[in-house]
mmCIF file of C-alpha atoms in Angstrom:
data_model
loop_
_atom_site.group_PDB
_atom_site.id
_atom_site.type_symbol
_atom_site.label_atom_id
_atom_site.label_comp_id
_atom_site.label_asym_id
_atom_site.label_seq_id
_atom_site.Cartn_x
_atom_site.Cartn_y
_atom_site.Cartn_z
ATOM 1 C CA SER A 1212 18.081 103.092 78.739
ATOM 2 C CA ALA A 1213 14.512 103.075 78.140
ATOM 3 C CA LEU A 1214 14.038 106.101 80.650
ATOM 4 C CA GLU A 1215 16.737 107.812 79.130
ATOM 5 C CA ALA A 1216 15.176 107.326 75.666
ATOM 6 C CA ALA A 1217 11.831 108.491 77.316
ATOM 7 C CA GLN A 1218 13.199 111.512 78.444
ATOM 8 C CA LYS A 1219 15.001 112.583 75.301
ATOM 9 C CA ALA A 1220 11.518 112.047 73.481
ATOM 10 C CA VAL A 1221 9.859 114.148 75.864
ATOM 11 C CA ALA A 1222 12.384 117.089 75.588
ATOM 12 C CA LEU A 1223 12.217 116.896 71.901
ATOM 13 C CA PHE A 1224 8.367 116.987 71.676
ATOM 14 C CA ARG A 1225 8.322 119.668 74.309
ATOM 15 C CA LYS A 1226 10.383 121.917 71.911
ATOM 16 C CA LEU A 1227 8.189 121.042 69.000
ATOM 17 C CA ALA A 1228 5.261 121.706 70.901
ATOM 18 C CA GLU A 1229 6.374 125.106 71.926
ATOM 19 C CA ALA A 1230 7.033 126.003 68.423
ATOM 20 C CA ARG A 1231 3.867 124.428 66.927
ATOM 21 C CA PRO A 1232 1.289 123.698 69.676
ATOM 22 C CA ASP A 1233 -1.520 122.556 67.162
ATOM 23 C CA ALA A 1234 0.740 119.910 65.413
ATOM 24 C CA PHE A 1235 2.710 118.590 68.551
ATOM 25 C CA THR A 1236 0.977 119.091 71.785
ATOM 26 C CA SER A 1237 -0.812 115.506 71.537
ATOM 27 C CA GLU A 1238 2.746 113.934 70.735
ATOM 28 C CA PHE A 1239 4.107 115.735 73.767
ATOM 29 C CA ALA A 1240 1.303 114.342 75.934
ATOM 30 C CA THR A 1241 1.871 110.982 74.551
ATOM 31 C CA SER A 1242 5.693 110.963 75.399
ATOM 32 C CA LEU A 1243 4.839 112.298 78.941
ATOM 33 C CA ILE A 1244 2.582 109.134 79.380
ATOM 34 C CA ASN A 1245 5.201 106.724 78.367
ATOM 35 C CA LEU A 1246 7.783 108.542 80.652
ATOM 36 C CA ALA A 1247 5.582 108.206 83.525
ATOM 37 C CA SER A 1248 5.413 104.556 82.989
ATOM 38 C CA ARG A 1249 9.256 104.357 82.792
ATOM 39 C CA LEU A 1250 9.663 106.406 85.911
ATOM 40 C CA SER A 1251 7.160 104.056 87.600
ATOM 41 C CA ASP A 1252 9.019 101.057 86.681
ATOM 42 C CA LEU A 1253 12.065 102.282 88.470
ATOM 43 C CA GLY A 1254 10.190 103.126 91.529
ATOM 44 C CA GLN A 1255 10.356 106.991 91.152
ATOM 45 C CA ARG A 1256 6.645 107.316 92.067
ATOM 46 C CA GLU A 1257 6.457 110.908 92.807
ATOM 47 C CA ALA A 1258 8.140 111.936 89.478
ATOM 48 C CA ALA A 1259 6.009 109.451 87.646
ATOM 49 C CA LEU A 1260 2.774 110.784 89.241
ATOM 50 C CA GLU A 1261 3.802 114.472 88.190
ATOM 51 C CA THR A 1262 4.545 113.602 84.574
ATOM 52 C CA ALA A 1263 1.194 111.548 84.285
ATOM 53 C CA GLN A 1264 -0.671 114.588 85.729
ATOM 54 C CA LYS A 1265 0.728 117.036 82.945
ATOM 55 C CA ALA A 1266 -0.200 114.576 80.303
ATOM 56 C CA VAL A 1267 -3.947 114.459 81.757
ATOM 57 C CA THR A 1268 -3.924 118.358 81.754
ATOM 58 C CA LEU A 1269 -2.617 118.428 78.051
ATOM 59 C CA PHE A 1270 -5.209 115.854 76.846
ATOM 60 C CA ARG A 1271 -8.047 117.694 78.760
ATOM 61 C CA LYS A 1272 -7.395 120.872 76.957
ATOM 62 C CA LEU A 1273 -7.033 119.152 73.545
ATOM 63 C CA ALA A 1274 -10.471 117.041 74.277
ATOM 64 C CA GLU A 1275 -12.255 120.446 75.122
ATOM 65 C CA THR A 1276 -11.303 121.888 71.714
ATOM 66 C CA ARG A 1277 -11.404 118.737 69.662
ATOM 67 C CA PRO A 1278 -13.484 116.094 71.440
ATOM 68 C CA ASP A 1279 -13.739 113.432 68.658
ATOM 69 C CA ALA A 1280 -9.962 113.453 68.046
ATOM 70 C CA PHE A 1281 -8.732 113.712 71.870
ATOM 71 C CA THR A 1282 -11.287 111.973 74.212
ATOM 72 C CA PRO A 1283 -9.864 108.651 73.624
ATOM 73 C CA ASP A 1284 -6.340 110.073 74.539
ATOM 74 C CA LEU A 1285 -7.863 111.833 77.479
ATOM 75 C CA ALA A 1286 -9.572 108.409 78.722
ATOM 76 C CA THR A 1287 -6.376 106.583 78.364
ATOM 77 C CA SER A 1288 -4.213 109.212 80.193
ATOM 78 C CA LEU A 1289 -6.754 109.317 83.093
ATOM 79 C CA HIS A 1290 -6.445 105.432 83.004
ATOM 80 C CA LYS A 1291 -2.782 105.672 83.464
ATOM 81 C CA LEU A 1292 -2.907 108.522 86.076
ATOM 82 C CA ALA A 1293 -5.142 106.249 88.233
ATOM 83 C CA SER A 1294 -2.477 103.532 88.381
ATOM 84 C CA ARG A 1295 0.099 106.314 89.271
ATOM 85 C CA LEU A 1296 -1.850 107.682 91.969
ATOM 86 C CA SER A 1297 -2.779 104.106 93.234
ATOM 87 C CA ASP A 1298 1.110 103.469 93.437
ATOM 88 C CA LEU A 1299 1.490 106.138 95.936
ATOM 89 C CA GLY A 1300 -1.587 105.150 97.934
ATOM 90 C CA GLN A 1301 -3.777 108.132 96.766
ATOM 91 C CA ARG A 1302 -6.715 105.667 96.675
ATOM 92 C CA GLU A 1303 -9.580 108.272 96.475
ATOM 93 C CA ALA A 1304 -7.980 110.489 93.740
ATOM 94 C CA ALA A 1305 -6.830 107.125 91.832
ATOM 95 C CA LEU A 1306 -10.664 105.806 92.124
ATOM 96 C CA GLU A 1307 -12.024 109.360 90.743
ATOM 97 C CA ALA A 1308 -9.426 109.328 87.789
ATOM 98 C CA ALA A 1309 -10.646 105.691 86.976
ATOM 99 C CA GLN A 1310 -14.129 106.494 87.212
ATOM 100 C CA GLU A 1311 -13.718 109.345 84.858
ATOM 101 C CA ALA A 1312 -11.766 107.226 82.459
ATOM 102 C CA MET A 1313 -14.458 104.517 82.643
ATOM 103 C CA ALA A 1314 -17.332 106.982 81.834
ATOM 104 C CA LEU A 1315 -15.372 108.379 78.867
ATOM 105 C CA PHE A 1316 -14.799 104.857 77.447
ATOM 106 C CA ARG A 1317 -18.288 103.818 78.146
ATOM 107 C CA LYS A 1318 -19.538 106.625 75.971
ATOM 108 C CA LEU A 1319 -16.924 105.948 73.204
ATOM 109 C CA ALA A 1320 -18.043 102.222 73.332
ATOM 110 C CA GLU A 1321 -21.563 103.211 72.766
ATOM 111 C CA THR A 1322 -20.936 105.080 69.684
ATOM 112 C CA ARG A 1323 -17.967 102.876 68.246
ATOM 113 C CA PRO A 1324 -18.314 99.352 70.103
ATOM 114 C CA ASP A 1325 -15.609 97.702 67.971
ATOM 115 C CA ALA A 1326 -12.995 100.368 68.652
ATOM 116 C CA PHE A 1327 -13.599 101.042 72.196
ATOM 117 C CA THR A 1328 -15.401 97.975 73.991
ATOM 118 C CA PRO A 1329 -11.690 96.441 74.708
ATOM 119 C CA ASN A 1330 -10.653 99.762 76.427
ATOM 120 C CA MET A 1331 -13.802 99.891 78.393
ATOM 121 C CA ALA A 1332 -13.496 96.330 79.710
ATOM 122 C CA GLY A 1333 -9.704 96.954 80.654
ATOM 123 C CA ALA A 1334 -10.970 100.159 82.544
ATOM 124 C CA LEU A 1335 -13.733 98.082 84.339
ATOM 125 C CA THR A 1336 -10.797 95.689 85.414
ATOM 126 C CA ASN A 1337 -8.700 98.413 86.764
ATOM 127 C CA LEU A 1338 -11.769 100.160 88.207
ATOM 128 C CA ALA A 1339 -12.670 96.901 90.222
ATOM 129 C CA ARG A 1340 -9.119 96.630 91.624
ATOM 130 C CA LEU A 1341 -9.408 100.390 93.098
ATOM 131 C CA LEU A 1342 -12.940 99.815 94.346
ATOM 132 C CA SER A 1343 -11.616 96.725 96.292
ATOM 133 C CA GLY A 1344 -8.875 98.624 97.900
ATOM 134 C CA LEU A 1345 -11.236 101.124 99.109
ATOM 135 C CA GLY A 1346 -13.502 98.421 100.649
ATOM 136 C CA GLN A 1347 -16.250 98.823 97.898
ATOM 137 C CA ARG A 1348 -16.445 95.224 97.466
ATOM 138 C CA GLU A 1349 -19.752 94.741 95.906
ATOM 139 C CA ALA A 1350 -19.120 97.526 93.454
ATOM 140 C CA ALA A 1351 -15.892 96.091 92.644
ATOM 141 C CA LEU A 1352 -17.374 92.629 92.000
ATOM 142 C CA GLU A 1353 -19.885 94.177 89.782
ATOM 143 C CA ALA A 1354 -17.200 96.009 87.680
ATOM 144 C CA ALA A 1355 -15.020 92.658 87.586
ATOM 145 C CA GLN A 1356 -18.047 90.830 86.359
ATOM 146 C CA GLU A 1357 -18.935 93.291 83.647
ATOM 147 C CA ALA A 1358 -15.375 93.095 82.509
ATOM 148 C CA VAL A 1359 -15.306 89.243 82.126
ATOM 149 C CA ALA A 1360 -18.618 89.348 80.251
ATOM 150 C CA LEU A 1361 -17.251 91.862 77.656
ATOM 151 C CA PHE A 1362 -13.760 90.063 77.335
ATOM 152 C CA ARG A 1363 -15.731 86.745 76.877
ATOM 153 C CA LYS A 1364 -17.781 88.023 74.045
ATOM 154 C CA LEU A 1365 -14.798 89.696 72.400
ATOM 155 C CA ALA A 1366 -12.761 86.419 72.866
ATOM 156 C CA GLU A 1367 -15.617 84.411 71.219
ATOM 157 C CA THR A 1368 -15.264 86.450 68.083
ATOM 158 C CA ARG A 1369 -11.414 87.205 68.145
ATOM 159 C CA PRO A 1370 -9.762 84.546 70.354
ATOM 160 C CA ASP A 1371 -6.139 85.249 69.392
ATOM 161 C CA ALA A 1372 -6.669 88.955 70.432
ATOM 162 C CA PHE A 1373 -8.648 88.691 73.636
ATOM 163 C CA THR A 1374 -8.230 85.448 75.140
ATOM 164 C CA PRO A 1375 -5.155 86.975 77.281
ATOM 165 C CA ASP A 1376 -7.319 89.715 78.530
ATOM 166 C CA LEU A 1377 -10.284 87.314 79.256
ATOM 167 C CA ALA A 1378 -7.805 85.298 81.420
ATOM 168 C CA ARG A 1379 -6.525 88.326 83.375
ATOM 169 C CA SER A 1380 -9.849 89.487 83.764
ATOM 170 C CA LEU A 1381 -10.959 86.167 85.239
ATOM 171 C CA ASP A 1382 -7.972 86.443 87.730
ATOM 172 C CA ASN A 1383 -9.165 89.663 88.850
ATOM 173 C CA LEU A 1384 -12.844 88.426 89.316
ATOM 174 C CA ALA A 1385 -11.369 85.522 91.199
ATOM 175 C CA SER A 1386 -9.769 88.121 93.608
ATOM 176 C CA ARG A 1387 -13.095 90.090 93.865
ATOM 177 C CA LEU A 1388 -15.098 86.916 94.764
ATOM 178 C CA PHE A 1389 -12.669 85.854 97.353
ATOM 179 C CA ASP A 1390 -12.691 89.206 98.868
ATOM 180 C CA LEU A 1391 -16.543 88.642 99.520
ATOM 181 C CA GLY A 1392 -16.024 85.111 100.905
ATOM 182 C CA GLN A 1393 -17.391 83.374 97.782
ATOM 183 C CA ARG A 1394 -14.376 81.189 97.717
ATOM 184 C CA GLU A 1395 -15.678 78.315 95.807
ATOM 185 C CA ALA A 1396 -16.678 80.612 92.757
ATOM 186 C CA ALA A 1397 -13.391 82.298 93.382
ATOM 187 C CA LEU A 1398 -11.375 79.094 92.857
ATOM 188 C CA GLU A 1399 -13.434 78.346 89.788
ATOM 189 C CA ALA A 1400 -12.866 81.729 88.192
ATOM 190 C CA GLY A 1401 -9.038 81.396 89.080
ATOM 191 C CA GLN A 1402 -8.779 77.855 87.728
ATOM 192 C CA GLU A 1403 -10.479 78.950 84.500
ATOM 193 C CA ALA A 1404 -8.045 81.795 84.041
ATOM 194 C CA MET A 1405 -5.170 79.345 84.975
ATOM 195 C CA ALA A 1406 -6.338 76.819 82.272
ATOM 196 C CA LEU A 1407 -6.409 79.838 79.647
ATOM 197 C CA PHE A 1408 -3.001 80.904 80.590
ATOM 198 C CA ARG A 1409 -1.560 77.398 80.403
ATOM 199 C CA LYS A 1410 -2.806 76.909 76.860
ATOM 200 C CA LEU A 1411 -1.529 80.330 75.926
ATOM 201 C CA ALA A 1412 1.784 79.489 77.394
ATOM 202 C CA GLU A 1413 2.046 76.113 75.419
ATOM 203 C CA ALA A 1414 1.677 78.088 72.349
ATOM 204 C CA ARG A 1415 3.902 81.114 73.294
ATOM 205 C CA PRO A 1416 5.832 80.560 76.412
ATOM 206 C CA ASP A 1417 7.837 83.840 76.118
ATOM 207 C CA ALA A 1418 4.792 85.831 76.227
ATOM 208 C CA PHE A 1419 2.456 83.974 78.600
ATOM 209 C CA THR A 1420 4.527 81.956 81.043
ATOM 210 C CA PRO A 1421 4.789 85.087 83.301
ATOM 211 C CA ASP A 1422 0.911 85.131 83.351
ATOM 212 C CA LEU A 1423 0.755 81.544 84.041
ATOM 213 C CA ALA A 1424 3.184 82.044 87.112
ATOM 214 C CA GLY A 1425 1.099 84.978 88.435
ATOM 215 C CA ALA A 1426 -2.146 82.834 88.186
ATOM 216 C CA LEU A 1427 -0.513 80.104 89.960
ATOM 217 C CA THR A 1428 0.586 82.234 92.834
ATOM 218 C CA ASN A 1429 -3.011 83.625 92.970
ATOM 219 C CA ILE A 1430 -4.512 80.020 93.059
ATOM 220 C CA ALA A 1431 -1.955 79.005 95.822
ATOM 221 C CA ASN A 1432 -3.189 81.902 98.023
ATOM 222 C CA ARG A 1433 -6.747 81.109 97.415
ATOM 223 C CA LEU A 1434 -6.388 77.389 98.308
ATOM 224 C CA SER A 1435 -4.335 78.327 101.360
ATOM 225 C CA GLY A 1436 -7.266 80.684 102.487
ATOM 226 C CA MET A 1437 -9.607 77.728 102.191
ATOM 227 C CA SER A 1438 -7.126 75.565 104.369
ATOM 228 C CA GLN A 1439 -6.273 73.419 101.392
ATOM 229 C CA GLN A 1440 -2.654 73.770 102.456
ATOM 230 C CA LYS A 1441 -1.080 71.030 100.375
ATOM 231 C CA ALA A 1442 -2.723 71.946 97.075
ATOM 232 C CA ALA A 1443 -1.678 75.458 97.897
ATOM 233 C CA LEU A 1444 2.052 74.479 98.355
ATOM 234 C CA GLU A 1445 1.874 72.614 95.167
ATOM 235 C CA ALA A 1446 0.632 75.623 93.336
ATOM 236 C CA ALA A 1447 3.244 77.852 95.064
ATOM 237 C CA GLN A 1448 6.121 75.391 94.195
ATOM 238 C CA LYS A 1449 5.036 75.391 90.416
ATOM 239 C CA ALA A 1450 5.085 79.280 90.469
ATOM 240 C CA VAL A 1451 8.457 79.378 91.876
ATOM 241 C CA ALA A 1452 9.749 76.906 89.309
ATOM 242 C CA LEU A 1453 8.443 78.830 86.339
ATOM 243 C CA TYR A 1454 9.744 82.197 87.891
ATOM 244 C CA ARG A 1455 13.214 80.604 88.533
ATOM 245 C CA LYS A 1456 13.402 79.795 84.712
ATOM 246 C CA LEU A 1457 12.177 83.240 83.763
ATOM 247 C CA ALA A 1458 14.576 84.957 86.171
ATOM 248 C CA LYS A 1459 17.466 82.879 84.874
ATOM 249 C CA ALA A 1460 16.853 83.950 81.265
ATOM 250 C CA ARG A 1461 15.832 87.677 82.167
ATOM 251 C CA PRO A 1462 16.916 88.431 85.717
ATOM 252 C CA ASP A 1463 16.225 92.295 85.449
ATOM 253 C CA THR A 1464 12.601 91.768 84.489
ATOM 254 C CA PHE A 1465 11.807 88.469 86.641
ATOM 255 C CA ALA A 1466 14.015 88.444 89.755
ATOM 256 C CA PRO A 1467 11.456 90.768 91.570
ATOM 257 C CA ASP A 1468 8.651 88.026 90.821
ATOM 258 C CA LEU A 1469 10.799 85.303 91.817
ATOM 259 C CA ALA A 1470 11.455 86.955 95.212
ATOM 260 C CA GLY A 1471 7.938 87.497 95.629
ATOM 261 C CA ALA A 1472 7.154 83.939 94.671
ATOM 262 C CA LEU A 1473 9.783 82.494 97.059
ATOM 263 C CA THR A 1474 8.307 84.616 100.013
ATOM 264 C CA ASN A 1475 4.854 83.407 99.345
ATOM 265 C CA LEU A 1476 6.241 79.712 99.194
ATOM 266 C CA ALA A 1477 7.945 80.433 102.306
ATOM 267 C CA ARG A 1478 4.739 81.537 104.355
ATOM 268 C CA MET A 1479 3.036 78.299 103.107
ATOM 269 C CA LEU A 1480 5.900 76.022 104.226
ATOM 270 C CA SER A 1481 5.891 77.723 107.371
ATOM 271 C CA ASP A 1482 2.075 77.148 107.880
ATOM 272 C CA LEU A 1483 2.714 73.288 107.195
ATOM 273 C CA GLY A 1484 5.302 73.195 109.909
ATOM 274 C CA GLN A 1485 8.096 72.779 107.213
ATOM 275 C CA ARG A 1486 10.369 75.609 109.036
ATOM 276 C CA GLU A 1487 13.779 74.764 107.690
ATOM 277 C CA ALA A 1488 12.337 74.814 103.946
ATOM 278 C CA ALA A 1489 10.471 77.994 104.849
ATOM 279 C CA LEU A 1490 13.791 79.571 106.226
ATOM 280 C CA GLU A 1491 15.704 78.587 103.138
ATOM 281 C CA ALA A 1492 12.974 79.937 100.809
ATOM 282 C CA THR A 1493 12.946 83.172 102.788
ATOM 283 C CA GLN A 1494 16.805 83.703 102.766
ATOM 284 C CA GLU A 1495 16.746 83.176 99.007
ATOM 285 C CA ALA A 1496 14.146 85.833 98.710
ATOM 286 C CA LEU A 1497 16.033 88.098 101.034
ATOM 287 C CA ALA A 1498 19.265 87.824 99.000
ATOM 288 C CA ILE A 1499 17.376 88.710 95.792
ATOM 289 C CA TYR A 1500 15.528 91.725 97.281
ATOM 290 C CA GLY A 1501 18.731 92.811 99.044
ATOM 291 C CA LYS A 1502 20.405 93.206 95.545
ATOM 292 C CA LEU A 1503 17.320 94.821 94.020
ATOM 293 C CA ALA A 1504 16.971 97.313 97.028
ATOM 294 C CA GLU A 1505 20.472 98.166 96.890
ATOM 295 C CA ALA A 1506 20.182 99.265 93.225
ATOM 296 C CA ARG A 1507 16.696 100.835 93.607
ATOM 297 C CA PRO A 1508 15.721 101.343 97.159
ATOM 298 C CA ASP A 1509 12.431 103.346 96.524
ATOM 299 C CA ALA A 1510 11.067 100.458 94.395
ATOM 300 C CA PHE A 1511 12.312 97.325 96.500
ATOM 301 C CA ALA A 1512 12.877 98.437 100.108
ATOM 302 C CA PRO A 1513 9.136 97.762 100.893
ATOM 303 C CA ASP A 1514 9.436 94.277 99.578
ATOM 304 C CA LEU A 1515 12.613 93.727 101.431
ATOM 305 C CA ALA A 1516 11.167 94.881 104.662
ATOM 306 C CA ARG A 1517 8.108 92.693 104.130
ATOM 307 C CA SER A 1518 10.278 89.730 103.566
ATOM 308 C CA LEU A 1519 12.208 90.460 106.551
ATOM 309 C CA GLY A 1520 8.972 90.699 108.566
ATOM 310 C CA LEU A 1521 8.303 87.081 107.466
ATOM 311 C CA PHE A 1522 11.721 85.931 108.210
ATOM 312 C CA SER A 1523 11.274 87.177 111.847
ATOM 313 C CA GLN A 1524 7.924 85.282 112.184
ATOM 314 C CA ILE A 1525 9.780 81.971 111.055
ATOM 315 C CA LEU A 1526 12.530 82.735 113.554
ATOM 316 C CA ILE A 1527 10.224 83.391 116.246
ATOM 317 C CA ARG A 1528 8.576 79.941 115.731
ATOM 318 C CA GLN A 1529 12.105 78.419 116.061
ATOM 319 C CA ASP A 1530 12.471 80.289 119.245
ATOM 320 C CA ARG A 1531 15.273 82.296 117.538
ATOM 321 C CA LYS A 1532 14.135 85.725 118.996
ATOM 322 C CA VAL A 1533 17.223 87.624 119.149
ATOM 323 C CA GLU A 1534 17.659 87.082 115.494
ATOM 324 C CA ALA A 1535 13.942 87.977 114.936
ATOM 325 C CA LYS A 1536 14.407 91.277 116.671
ATOM 326 C CA SER A 1537 17.432 92.026 114.728
ATOM 327 C CA ALA A 1538 15.430 91.296 111.294
ATOM 328 C CA LEU A 1539 12.549 93.468 112.449
ATOM 329 C CA HIS A 1540 14.836 96.297 113.431
ATOM 330 C CA GLU A 1541 16.679 96.090 110.081
ATOM 331 C CA ALA A 1542 13.217 96.085 108.218
ATOM 332 C CA ILE A 1543 12.095 99.203 110.244
ATOM 333 C CA THR A 1544 15.221 101.091 109.406
ATOM 334 C CA LEU A 1545 14.960 100.117 105.795
ATOM 335 C CA LEU A 1546 11.277 101.297 105.526
ATOM 336 C CA SER A 1547 11.407 104.232 107.842
ATOM 337 C CA GLN A 1548 12.737 106.716 105.272
ATOM 338 C CA LEU A 1549 10.015 105.857 102.823
ATOM 339 C CA PHE A 1550 7.277 105.807 105.506
ATOM 340 C CA LEU A 1551 8.055 109.350 106.784
ATOM 341 C CA LYS A 1552 8.134 110.754 103.308
ATOM 342 C CA ALA A 1553 4.737 109.024 102.207
ATOM 343 C CA HIS A 1554 3.312 107.202 105.108
ATOM 344 C CA THR A 1555 0.124 106.304 103.623
ATOM 345 C CA SER A 1556 1.659 103.713 101.166
ATOM 346 C CA TYR A 1557 3.281 101.839 103.898
ATOM 347 C CA LEU A 1558 1.057 102.253 107.036
ATOM 348 C CA SER A 1559 -0.181 98.884 107.454
ATOM 349 C CA LEU A 1560 3.202 97.186 106.849
ATOM 350 C CA MET A 1561 5.041 99.672 109.230
ATOM 351 C CA GLN A 1562 2.520 99.213 111.981
ATOM 352 C CA THR A 1563 2.938 95.152 111.745
ATOM 353 C CA LEU A 1564 6.564 95.495 111.887
ATOM 354 C CA CYS A 1565 6.554 97.867 114.780
ATOM 355 C CA ARG A 1566 4.189 95.890 116.761
ATOM 356 C CA ASP A 1567 6.234 92.462 116.121
ATOM 357 C CA TYR A 1568 9.321 94.396 117.155
ATOM 358 C CA ILE A 1569 8.021 95.797 120.440
ATOM 359 C CA LYS A 1570 6.530 92.394 121.291
ATOM 360 C CA THR A 1571 9.829 90.659 120.441
ATOM 361 C CA CYS A 1572 11.782 93.076 122.600
ATOM 362 C CA GLU A 1573 9.396 92.564 125.574
ATOM 363 C CA ALA A 1574 9.772 88.759 125.146
ATOM 364 C CA LEU A 1575 13.394 89.222 125.424
ATOM 365 C CA LYS A 1576 13.317 91.922 127.973
ATOM 366 C CA HIS A 1577 15.430 94.171 125.734
ATOM 367 C CA GLU A 1578 14.872 98.101 125.547
ATOM 368 C CA PRO A 1579 13.482 98.911 122.048
ATOM 369 C CA ASP A 1580 15.367 101.444 120.053
ATOM 370 C CA MET A 1581 13.402 104.431 120.794
ATOM 371 C CA GLU A 1582 15.622 106.788 118.475
ATOM 372 C CA LEU A 1583 14.188 104.630 115.628
ATOM 373 C CA LEU A 1584 10.665 104.317 116.744
ATOM 374 C CA SER A 1585 10.018 107.946 118.097
ATOM 375 C CA PRO A 1586 9.476 109.574 114.655
ATOM 376 C CA ILE A 1587 7.421 106.699 113.382
ATOM 377 C CA ILE A 1588 5.290 106.896 116.480
ATOM 378 C CA ALA A 1589 4.830 110.600 116.132
ATOM 379 C CA VAL A 1590 3.375 109.847 112.631
ATOM 380 C CA PHE A 1591 0.830 107.195 113.961
ATOM 381 C CA ASN A 1592 -0.044 109.759 116.612
ATOM 382 C CA ASN A 1593 -1.165 112.341 114.085
ATOM 383 C CA LEU A 1594 -3.244 109.907 112.185
ATOM 384 C CA PRO A 1595 -6.766 110.768 111.882
ATOM 385 C CA ASP A 1596 -7.579 107.152 112.860
ATOM 386 C CA LYS A 1597 -4.661 106.167 115.461
ATOM 387 C CA PRO A 1598 -3.481 102.519 115.125
ATOM 388 C CA THR A 1599 -4.555 100.365 117.959
#
């Protein structure tokens, strides 16, 4: 497997670096970054973070002694570390790493623009996402706009190389504009991204159909937020159709995306009162997430729990409260182990599930399962800002 290959590479370069540090420390650090990505893909987030931190420490030492040679590697490793920290909900630390990476890439781009402007633009896109996650929306928008401006220039001179990056940065910009209530501008940026991905997918379907499907999902959500429900539903259905084809050809890679797109579609069908169709889409998503969570619980239990939460809402709208209560109980049970281990990552989801479960129990005049809820409530009570 890819993980085993990455682990073997790390073991080999570790031995070489011990014997000849000058020659092999950088290869050892690079192999650690690769291993961190593989661990992250498999939902082993704590191990991924630890591995990424080791890589940064090594590159930091190398960059101190030979800045010209190793500052780019340090910047790249910090960029990757920011993603690993973000995966675990350590947002402030993630932002700090991303800002340091950004500052390094900016300096590198000043002296060697041809070589490092793309890295700087990519770091800006990442930074925009992290700033947004921390509620720094104006700063996030600024970073996203700068990234788009840089990728637009790069794509003008080298369209084959940089049009995909321009499209991704536009999609990110659309999200940042939407966050600030600039919905028309958000839709415009998102549609430009989608048009670019459509052209790219026509020329190279294997490479760009996933991006097109992702852009359609984002457009659907924005249209839904603008109360354009029918157009939103149409975009969501197109996204599901694309992900269905992708998942048929490469289930390991695209089954999670199909399940996510189905969950999104179900929400939109439910909002339009098409509850049977919504139930059908949710049940298909649950079946996919169920298999994925069985094989890789750390990676997919939260998705399964989220889908069960949506399933319960659709059931409640059909006055099927007993089934809704059962779905919510299952969702809380699934998420509780991960939540108790790393509550910051799953706080909002767990609060929603508990609130809905208790309300449903009240409506049914049933006693909630306090054995399940007590340790979760204890975590809520110890938070600096207690949930209301």
